[in-house]
C-alpha cells in the first residue's frame, strides 16, 4: 500500500455524500473513479472504500490538496480526523 494523505477534514455533501480532504506532497497515485482505497483510523481499524470522484488543487505550500468523494457508502463520523489514506497496489 502507498500512503496518499492524512485526513485533515471530513464532511458530508447532500449531493455527493462523504468527502475526505488532505494534503499530498506528491500526486503519484491518486485513485480514479471506482478504485478502492484503504482508510486506516487512529485506532488501527482499516476501511476499504470505493472512490466516487477525486478533486485535486494546489495549496499555497505547493502541495496538492486532495478531496476524495466516497459517496453514501460511509458517514463522516466513521472517519476520524488523523486517519490515513492508502492506495491498494
PDB file of C-alpha atoms in Angstrom:
ATOM      1  CA  UNK A   1       0.000   0.000   0.000  1.00  0.00           C
ATOM      2  CA  UNK A   2       1.140   3.539  -0.743  1.00  0.00           C
ATOM      3  CA  UNK A   3       0.228   6.453   1.516  1.00  0.00           C
ATOM      4  CA  UNK A   4      -1.801   9.162  -0.214  1.00  0.00           C
ATOM      5  CA  UNK A   5      -2.573  11.585   2.632  1.00  0.00           C
ATOM      6  CA  UNK A   6      -3.595  12.189   6.224  1.00  0.00           C
ATOM      7  CA  UNK A   7      -7.283  13.051   6.609  1.00  0.00           C
ATOM      8  CA  UNK A   8      -7.487  16.700   7.672  1.00  0.00           C
ATOM      9  CA  UNK A   9     -11.208  17.255   7.100  1.00  0.00           C
ATOM     10  CA  UNK A  10     -14.291  15.101   6.631  1.00  0.00           C
ATOM     11  CA  UNK A  11     -17.711  16.389   5.688  1.00  0.00           C
ATOM     12  CA  UNK A  12     -20.940  15.354   4.037  1.00  0.00           C
ATOM     13  CA  UNK A  13     -22.490  16.893   0.957  1.00  0.00           C
ATOM     14  CA  UNK A  14     -26.190  16.296   0.264  1.00  0.00           C
ATOM     15  CA  UNK A  15     -25.372  15.785  -3.394  1.00  0.00           C
ATOM     16  CA  UNK A  16     -22.101  13.807  -3.175  1.00  0.00           C
ATOM     17  CA  UNK A  17     -22.079  12.040   0.209  1.00  0.00           C
ATOM     18  CA  UNK A  18     -18.954  11.806   2.364  1.00  0.00           C
ATOM     19  CA  UNK A  19     -15.818  13.675   1.284  1.00  0.00           C
ATOM     20  CA  UNK A  20     -12.362  13.392   2.866  1.00  0.00           C
ATOM     21  CA  UNK A  21      -9.721  16.082   2.363  1.00  0.00           C
ATOM     22  CA  UNK A  22      -5.978  16.269   2.959  1.00  0.00           C
ATOM     23  CA  UNK A  23      -2.627  17.421   1.601  1.00  0.00           C
ATOM     24  CA  UNK A  24      -0.479  15.141  -0.502  1.00  0.00           C
ATOM     25  CA  UNK A  25       3.187  16.094  -1.073  1.00  0.00           C
ATOM     26  CA  UNK A  26       3.233  14.203  -4.366  1.00  0.00           C
ATOM     27  CA  UNK A  27       0.430  13.106  -6.585  1.00  0.00           C
ATOM     28  CA  UNK A  28       1.927   9.817  -7.685  1.00  0.00           C
ATOM     29  CA  UNK A  29      -1.116   7.635  -7.277  1.00  0.00           C
ATOM     30  CA  UNK A  30      -4.379   9.439  -6.731  1.00  0.00           C
ATOM     31  CA  UNK A  31      -7.175   6.999  -7.363  1.00  0.00           C
ATOM     32  CA  UNK A  32      -9.609   7.024 -10.213  1.00  0.00           C
ATOM     33  CA  UNK A  33     -13.360   6.616 -10.008  1.00  0.00           C
ATOM     34  CA  UNK A  34     -14.213   3.078  -8.938  1.00  0.00           C
ATOM     35  CA  UNK A  35     -10.811   2.338  -7.393  1.00  0.00           C
ATOM     36  CA  UNK A  36     -10.617   1.131  -3.808  1.00  0.00           C
ATOM     37  CA  UNK A  37      -8.694   2.953  -1.085  1.00  0.00           C
ATOM     38  CA  UNK A  38      -7.921   1.919   2.474  1.00  0.00           C
ATOM     39  CA  UNK A  39      -8.558   4.381   5.286  1.00  0.00           C
ATOM     40  CA  UNK A  40      -6.696   3.430   8.477  1.00  0.00           C
ATOM     41  CA  UNK A  41      -8.153   5.134  11.541  1.00  0.00           C
ATOM     42  CA  UNK A  42      -6.071   6.229  14.562  1.00  0.00           C
ATOM     43  CA  UNK A  43      -7.484   3.107  16.313  1.00  0.00           C
ATOM     44  CA  UNK A  44      -5.892   0.982  13.518  1.00  0.00           C
ATOM     45  CA  UNK A  45      -9.233  -0.010  12.003  1.00  0.00           C
ATOM     46  CA  UNK A  46      -8.958  -0.435   8.220  1.00  0.00           C
ATOM     47  CA  UNK A  47     -11.835   0.587   5.964  1.00  0.00           C
ATOM     48  CA  UNK A  48     -11.862  -0.449   2.299  1.00  0.00           C
ATOM     49  CA  UNK A  49     -13.842   2.194   0.383  1.00  0.00           C
ATOM     50  CA  UNK A  50     -14.701   2.853  -3.277  1.00  0.00           C
ATOM     51  CA  UNK A  51     -13.733   6.198  -4.806  1.00  0.00           C
ATOM     52  CA  UNK A  52     -16.671   8.060  -6.360  1.00  0.00           C
ATOM     53  CA  UNK A  53     -14.610  11.061  -7.527  1.00  0.00           C
ATOM     54  CA  UNK A  54     -11.337  12.890  -6.867  1.00  0.00           C
ATOM     55  CA  UNK A  55     -10.559  16.601  -6.969  1.00  0.00           C
ATOM     56  CA  UNK A  56      -7.033  17.985  -6.806  1.00  0.00           C
ATOM     57  CA  UNK A  57      -5.833  21.568  -6.417  1.00  0.00           C
ATOM     58  CA  UNK A  58      -2.567  23.260  -5.474  1.00  0.00           C
ATOM     59  CA  UNK A  59      -2.151  24.528  -1.925  1.00  0.00           C
ATOM     60  CA  UNK A  60      -0.207  27.708  -1.056  1.00  0.00           C
ATOM     61  CA  UNK A  61       2.681  25.494   0.107  1.00  0.00           C
ATOM     62  CA  UNK A  62       2.918  23.841  -3.342  1.00  0.00           C
ATOM     63  CA  UNK A  63       1.450  20.591  -2.102  1.00  0.00           C
ATOM     64  CA  UNK A  64      -1.603  19.009  -3.632  1.00  0.00           C
ATOM     65  CA  UNK A  65      -4.934  19.464  -1.833  1.00  0.00           C
ATOM     66  CA  UNK A  66      -6.861  16.251  -2.475  1.00  0.00           C
ATOM     67  CA  UNK A  67     -10.585  15.741  -1.975  1.00  0.00           C
ATOM     68  CA  UNK A  68     -11.858  12.181  -2.318  1.00  0.00           C
ATOM     69  CA  UNK A  69     -15.601  11.648  -2.560  1.00  0.00           C
ATOM     70  CA  UNK A  70     -16.764   8.345  -1.084  1.00  0.00           C
ATOM     71  CA  UNK A  71     -20.473   8.756  -1.810  1.00  0.00           C
ATOM     72  CA  UNK A  72     -23.022   7.397   0.636  1.00  0.00           C
ATOM     73  CA  UNK A  73     -21.070   4.227   1.467  1.00  0.00           C
ATOM     74  CA  UNK A  74     -19.906   5.678   4.809  1.00  0.00           C
ATOM     75  CA  UNK A  75     -20.808   8.525   7.177  1.00  0.00           C
ATOM     76  CA  UNK A  76     -18.308  11.268   8.127  1.00  0.00           C
ATOM     77  CA  UNK A  77     -18.488  10.245  11.792  1.00  0.00           C
ATOM     78  CA  UNK A  78     -16.928   6.875  10.849  1.00  0.00           C
ATOM     79  CA  UNK A  79     -13.719   8.535   9.565  1.00  0.00           C
ATOM     80  CA  UNK A  80     -11.919  10.364  12.379  1.00  0.00           C
ATOM     81  CA  UNK A  81      -9.503  13.203  11.667  1.00  0.00           C
ATOM     82  CA  UNK A  82      -5.965  11.896  11.625  1.00  0.00           C
ATOM     83  CA  UNK A  83      -6.908   8.775   9.674  1.00  0.00           C
ATOM     84  CA  UNK A  84      -4.504   7.879   6.875  1.00  0.00           C
ATOM     85  CA  UNK A  85      -5.493   7.106   3.277  1.00  0.00           C
ATOM     86  CA  UNK A  86      -3.633   4.460   1.273  1.00  0.00           C
ATOM     87  CA  UNK A  87      -3.902   3.140  -2.250  1.00  0.00           C
ATOM     88  CA  UNK A  88      -4.075  -0.578  -2.877  1.00  0.00           C
ATOM     89  CA  UNK A  89      -1.209  -1.671  -5.119  1.00  0.00           C
TER      90      UNK A  89
END
